Coordinates of C-alpha atoms and ligand atoms in Angstrom, one line a residue:
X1 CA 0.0 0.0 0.0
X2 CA 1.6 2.9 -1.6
X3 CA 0.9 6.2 -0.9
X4 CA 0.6 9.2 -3.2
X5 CA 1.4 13.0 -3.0
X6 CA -0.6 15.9 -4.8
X7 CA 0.9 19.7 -4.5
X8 CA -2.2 22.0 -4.1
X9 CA 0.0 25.1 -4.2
X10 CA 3.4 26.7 -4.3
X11 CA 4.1 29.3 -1.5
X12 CA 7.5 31.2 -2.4
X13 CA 9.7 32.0 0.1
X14 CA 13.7 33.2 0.9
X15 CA 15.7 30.0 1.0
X16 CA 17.1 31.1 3.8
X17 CA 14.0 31.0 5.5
X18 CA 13.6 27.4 6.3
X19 CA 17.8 26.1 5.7
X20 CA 20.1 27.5 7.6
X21 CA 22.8 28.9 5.5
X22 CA 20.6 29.5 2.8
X23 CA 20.4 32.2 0.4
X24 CA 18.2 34.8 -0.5
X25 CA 16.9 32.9 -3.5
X26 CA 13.3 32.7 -3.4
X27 CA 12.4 29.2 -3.8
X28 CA 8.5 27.8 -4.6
X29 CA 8.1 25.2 -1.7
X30 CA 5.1 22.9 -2.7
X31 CA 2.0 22.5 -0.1
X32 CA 1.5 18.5 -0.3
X33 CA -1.2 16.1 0.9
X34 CA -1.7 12.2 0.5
X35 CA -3.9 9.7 -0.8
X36 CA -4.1 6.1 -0.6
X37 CA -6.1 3.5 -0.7
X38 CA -6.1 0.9 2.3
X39 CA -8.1 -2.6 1.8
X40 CA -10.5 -2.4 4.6
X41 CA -10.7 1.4 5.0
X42 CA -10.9 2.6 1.1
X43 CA -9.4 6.1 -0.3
X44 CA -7.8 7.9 2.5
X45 CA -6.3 11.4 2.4
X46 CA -3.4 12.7 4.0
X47 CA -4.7 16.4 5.0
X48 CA -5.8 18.3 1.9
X49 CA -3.4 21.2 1.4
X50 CA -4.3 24.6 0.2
X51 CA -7.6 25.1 -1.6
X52 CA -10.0 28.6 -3.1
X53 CA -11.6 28.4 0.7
X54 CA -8.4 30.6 1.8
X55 CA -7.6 32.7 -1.7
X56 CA -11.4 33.8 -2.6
X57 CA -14.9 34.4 -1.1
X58 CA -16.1 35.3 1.7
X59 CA -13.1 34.6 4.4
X60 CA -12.6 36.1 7.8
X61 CA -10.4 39.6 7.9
X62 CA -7.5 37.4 9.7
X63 CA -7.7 34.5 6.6
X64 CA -7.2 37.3 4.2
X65 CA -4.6 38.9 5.7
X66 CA -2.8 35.9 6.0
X67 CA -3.6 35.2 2.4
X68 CA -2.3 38.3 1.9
X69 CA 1.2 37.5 3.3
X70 CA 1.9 34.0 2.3
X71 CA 0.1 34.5 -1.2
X72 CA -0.3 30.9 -2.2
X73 CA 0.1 30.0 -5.6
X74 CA -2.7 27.6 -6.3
X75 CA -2.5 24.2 -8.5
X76 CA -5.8 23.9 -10.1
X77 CA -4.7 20.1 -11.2
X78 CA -3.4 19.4 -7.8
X79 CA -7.0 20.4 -6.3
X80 CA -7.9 17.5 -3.9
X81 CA -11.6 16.9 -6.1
X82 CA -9.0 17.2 -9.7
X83 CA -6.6 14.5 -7.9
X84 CA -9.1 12.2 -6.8
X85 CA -10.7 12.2 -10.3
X86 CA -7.2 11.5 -11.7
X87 CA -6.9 8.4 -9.8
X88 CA -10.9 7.4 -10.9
X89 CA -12.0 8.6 -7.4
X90 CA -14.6 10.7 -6.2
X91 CA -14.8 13.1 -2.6
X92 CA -17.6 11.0 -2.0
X93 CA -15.5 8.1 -1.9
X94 CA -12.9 8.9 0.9
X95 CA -14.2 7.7 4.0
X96 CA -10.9 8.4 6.0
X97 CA -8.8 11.9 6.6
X98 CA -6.0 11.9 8.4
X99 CA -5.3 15.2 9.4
X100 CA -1.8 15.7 11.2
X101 CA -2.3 19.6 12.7
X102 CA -4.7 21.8 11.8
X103 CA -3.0 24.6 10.5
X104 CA -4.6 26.0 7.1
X105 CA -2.3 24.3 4.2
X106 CA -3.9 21.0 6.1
X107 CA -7.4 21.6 6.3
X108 CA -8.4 24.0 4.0
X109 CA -10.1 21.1 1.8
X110 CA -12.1 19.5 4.8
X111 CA -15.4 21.1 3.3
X112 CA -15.1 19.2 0.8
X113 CA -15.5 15.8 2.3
X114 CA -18.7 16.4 4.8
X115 CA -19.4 12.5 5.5
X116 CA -15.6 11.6 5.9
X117 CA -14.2 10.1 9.6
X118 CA -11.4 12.5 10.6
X119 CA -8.5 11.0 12.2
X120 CA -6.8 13.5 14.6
X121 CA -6.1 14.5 17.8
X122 CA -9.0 14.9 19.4
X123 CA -7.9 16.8 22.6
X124 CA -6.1 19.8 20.4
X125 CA -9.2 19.7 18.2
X126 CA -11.3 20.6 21.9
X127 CA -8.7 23.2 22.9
X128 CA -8.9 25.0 19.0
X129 CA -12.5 25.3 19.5
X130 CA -12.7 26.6 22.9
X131 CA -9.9 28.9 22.8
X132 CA -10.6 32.7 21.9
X133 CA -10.0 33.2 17.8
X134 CA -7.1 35.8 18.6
X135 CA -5.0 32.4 20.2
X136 CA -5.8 30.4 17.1
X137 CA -4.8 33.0 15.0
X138 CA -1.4 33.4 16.7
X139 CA -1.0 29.2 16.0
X140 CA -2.0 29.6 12.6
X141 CA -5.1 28.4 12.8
X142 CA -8.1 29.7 11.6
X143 CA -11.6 28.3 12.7
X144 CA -13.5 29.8 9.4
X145 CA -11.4 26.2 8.1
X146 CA -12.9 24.0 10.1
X147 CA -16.2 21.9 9.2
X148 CA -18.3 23.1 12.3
X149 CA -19.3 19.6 12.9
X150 CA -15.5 18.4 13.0
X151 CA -15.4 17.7 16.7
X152 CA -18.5 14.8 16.0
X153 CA -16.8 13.2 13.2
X154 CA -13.0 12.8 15.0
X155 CA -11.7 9.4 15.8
X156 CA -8.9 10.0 18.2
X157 CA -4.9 9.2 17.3
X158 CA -4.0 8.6 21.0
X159 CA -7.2 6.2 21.4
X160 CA -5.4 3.9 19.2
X161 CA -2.8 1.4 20.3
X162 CA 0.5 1.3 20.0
X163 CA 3.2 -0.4 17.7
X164 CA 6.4 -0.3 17.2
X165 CA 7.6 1.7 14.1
X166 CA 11.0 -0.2 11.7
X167 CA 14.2 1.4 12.0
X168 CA 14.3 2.2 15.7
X169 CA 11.3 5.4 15.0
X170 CA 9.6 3.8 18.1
X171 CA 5.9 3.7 18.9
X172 CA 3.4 4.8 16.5
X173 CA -0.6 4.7 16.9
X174 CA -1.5 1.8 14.3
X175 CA -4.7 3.5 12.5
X176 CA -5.7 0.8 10.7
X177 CA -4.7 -2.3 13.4
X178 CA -2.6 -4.1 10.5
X179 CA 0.6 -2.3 11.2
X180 CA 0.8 -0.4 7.5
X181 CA 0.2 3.1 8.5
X182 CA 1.4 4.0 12.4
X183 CA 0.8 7.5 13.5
X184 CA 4.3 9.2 15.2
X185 CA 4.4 11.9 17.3
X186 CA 6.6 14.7 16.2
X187 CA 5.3 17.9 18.5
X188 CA 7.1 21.0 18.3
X189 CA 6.2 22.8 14.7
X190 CA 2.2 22.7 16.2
X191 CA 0.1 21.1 18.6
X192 CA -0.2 17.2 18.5
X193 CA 1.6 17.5 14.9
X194 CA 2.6 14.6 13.8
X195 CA 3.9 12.1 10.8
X196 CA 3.0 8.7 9.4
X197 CA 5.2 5.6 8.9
X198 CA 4.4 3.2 6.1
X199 CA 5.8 0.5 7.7
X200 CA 5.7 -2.7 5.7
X201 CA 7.2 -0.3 1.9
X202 CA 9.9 -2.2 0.8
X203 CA 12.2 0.9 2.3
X204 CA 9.8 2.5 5.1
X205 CA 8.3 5.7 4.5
X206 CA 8.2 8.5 7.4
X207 CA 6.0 11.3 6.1
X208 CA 7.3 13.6 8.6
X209 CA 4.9 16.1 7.6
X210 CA 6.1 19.6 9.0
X211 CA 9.1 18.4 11.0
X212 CA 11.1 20.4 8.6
X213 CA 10.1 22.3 5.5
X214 CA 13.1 20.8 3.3
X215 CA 15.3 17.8 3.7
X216 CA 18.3 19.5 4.1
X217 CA 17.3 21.4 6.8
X218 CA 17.2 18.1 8.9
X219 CA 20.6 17.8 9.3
X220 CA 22.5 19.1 12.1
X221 CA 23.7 22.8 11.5
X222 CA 21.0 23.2 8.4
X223 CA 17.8 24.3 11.0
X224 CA 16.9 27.2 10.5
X225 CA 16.8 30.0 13.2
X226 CA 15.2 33.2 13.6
X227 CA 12.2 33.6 12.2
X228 CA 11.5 30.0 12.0
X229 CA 12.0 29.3 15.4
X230 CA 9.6 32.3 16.1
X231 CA 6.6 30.3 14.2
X232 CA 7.5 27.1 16.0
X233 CA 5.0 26.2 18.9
X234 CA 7.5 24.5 20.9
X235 CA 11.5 24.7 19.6
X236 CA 12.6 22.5 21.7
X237 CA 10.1 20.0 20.8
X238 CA 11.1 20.7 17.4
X239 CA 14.4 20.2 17.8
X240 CA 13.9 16.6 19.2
X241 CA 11.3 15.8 16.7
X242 CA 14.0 16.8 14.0
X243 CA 16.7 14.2 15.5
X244 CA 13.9 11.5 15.5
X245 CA 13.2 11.9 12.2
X246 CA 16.9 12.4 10.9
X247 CA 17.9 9.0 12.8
X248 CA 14.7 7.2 10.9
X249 CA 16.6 8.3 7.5
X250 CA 20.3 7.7 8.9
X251 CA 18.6 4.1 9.9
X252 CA 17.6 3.1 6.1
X253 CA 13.9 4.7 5.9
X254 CA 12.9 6.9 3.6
X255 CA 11.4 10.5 4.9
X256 CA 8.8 12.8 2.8
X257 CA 8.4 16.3 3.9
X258 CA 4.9 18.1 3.0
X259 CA 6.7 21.3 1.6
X260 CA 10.5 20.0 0.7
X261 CA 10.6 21.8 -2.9
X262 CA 12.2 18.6 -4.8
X263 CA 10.4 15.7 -6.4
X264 CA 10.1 13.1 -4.7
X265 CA 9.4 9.8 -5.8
X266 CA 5.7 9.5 -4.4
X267 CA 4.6 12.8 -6.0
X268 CA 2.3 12.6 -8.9
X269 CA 3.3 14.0 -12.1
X270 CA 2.6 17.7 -12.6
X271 CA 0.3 17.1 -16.0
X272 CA -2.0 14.8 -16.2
X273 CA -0.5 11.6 -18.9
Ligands
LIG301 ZN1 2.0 23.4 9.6

C-alpha cells in the first residue's frame, strides 16, 4: 500500500527561511497532501493542502490577511476533487482523513468531504475550538477552516494502540490495526503534529509532515533560526522531533516532507499523462 502526494500550491519564500545557510533565493516550496487507498478502509487522504476556501470568497479579515502575506500559488490540477478524479476517485468516496495539525495548508479542503471520519487528535481539536479566535490566530489556525461539525466526526490518534515503528522510530498509533500506517508523534512545529510511517514499503516511509520544510534542513547545522523558530509552537520539541526523524533516515527509511521543494518519488506528475 503505496501512498501518493498531490501539491495544491506553491508558496515562495527566501531559502534562507527554512535552511540554515541558505540564500536569498526565493524558492517555490510545494504545499502536499496524500492519498491512498487501504483494503478495509478505502481512499484515505493525508490532510488536503491549500484550496480557493483561503484565496477567494467570503473569508474572515485574519484569513485574508494571512492570504495576503503567504500568497499561495494555487494548482488547479493538484486540487484534492482534480486529484481524486485522476486516480478514478470521487470526494464521495474517501471515508478516511487523516489530518496531522490543523493549520490551514492542512485543512483547507475539509469542506469538501462532509461525510468523511477524521482522524486527529482529538484533545487539540477541543482546545482550537474553545480557545478565543485571537490564540488560534497566533498558531496559525483559523476556525472559518474547520467543518463546524468536526469535533462529532474525529476518531482519536492517542485512542489507538501502539506499535512499534521499523528502523528504531519507536511507537506509533496503528490506524488501521494491520501495522501499515502508524501515527508518530513529532510535537514541536504545532500542537499534537505529527507524521506517518508506512511501515511494511519495501524501504519504510516516514511522512514527517512539517518536522522540517526541506530535507536538508534536517541535518545538524542546516535548522533554521530566527524567524522559523519564532513560528514554531515549541522549539525545543522541534528540535527533538527533527533528530527522530533524521535518525529514521540515517537508519535506512525513507522521509517525505509536505513542503520540501524537490520531487520526490511518491509525488504525482505535474500534468495529467
Ligand atoms: Zn503546519
Amino acid at each position: 500500500m503505496k501512498p501518493v502526494f498531490a501539491n495544491s500550491a506553491f508558496v515562495t519564500v527566501p531559502e534562507r527561511l527554512f535552511l540554515c545557510g541558505g540564500t536569498w533565493r526565493r524558492v517555490p516550496l510545494k504545499v502536499r497532501y496524500g492519498v491512498f487507498r487501504h483494503p478495509a478502509a478505502g481512499p484515505v487522504l493525508i490532510d488536503t493542502g491549500y484550496g480557493p476556501s483561503v484565496t477567494r470568497g467570503p473569508r474572515g479579515l485574519a484569513l485574508r490577511l494571512y492570504n495576503a502575506i503567504l500568497g499561495p500559488d494555487l494548482v488547479a490540477a493538484g486540487q484534492p476533487e482534480a486529484v481524486l478524479q485522476r486516480l478514478g476517485l470521487k470526494p464521495g468516496d474517501v471515508g478516511t482523513i487523516i489530518v496531522t495539525h490543523f493549520h490551514a495548508d492542512h485543512v483547507a479542503g475539509l469542506h469538501l468531504f462532509p461525510k468523511a471520519r477524521i482522524v486527529a487528535k482529538a484533545d487539540v481539536l477541543r482546545k482550537i475550538l474553545k480557545q478565543p479566535a485571537h490564540k488560534n490566530l497566533h498558531q496559525g489556525i483559523f476556525r472559518d477552516l474547520l467543518p463546524v461539525d468536526l469535533a462529532s466526526r474525529v476518531d482519536d490518534v492517542d485512542g489507538v494502540g501502539l506499535r512499534e515503528a521499523p528502523l528504531g522510530l519507536g511507537g506509533g498509533h496503528d490506524l488501521f490495526g494491520d501495522g501499515s500506517v502508524l501515527a508518530i508523534d513529532l510535537p514541536g512545529h504545532a500542537e499534537g503534529h505529527f507524521g506517518l510511517c508506512f511501515a511494511n514499503l519495501p524501504t519504510p516511509l516516514l511522512y514527517a509532515v512539517d518536522a522540517q520544510w526541506c530535507a536538508e534542513a534536517l541535518e545538524e547545522g542546516r535548522r533554521p533560526g530566527f524567524p522559523a523558530s519564532l513560528i514554531a509552537d515549541d522549539p525545543q520539541a522541534l528540535a527533538e522531533s527533527t533528530r527522530r526523524v533524521l535518525a529514521f533516515r540515517q537508519a535506512g527509511g525513507e522521509v517525505l516532507l509536505c513542503h520540501d521543494p524537490a520531487e520526490s518519488r511518491y509525488d504525482l506528475a505535474a500534468e495529467a499523462p
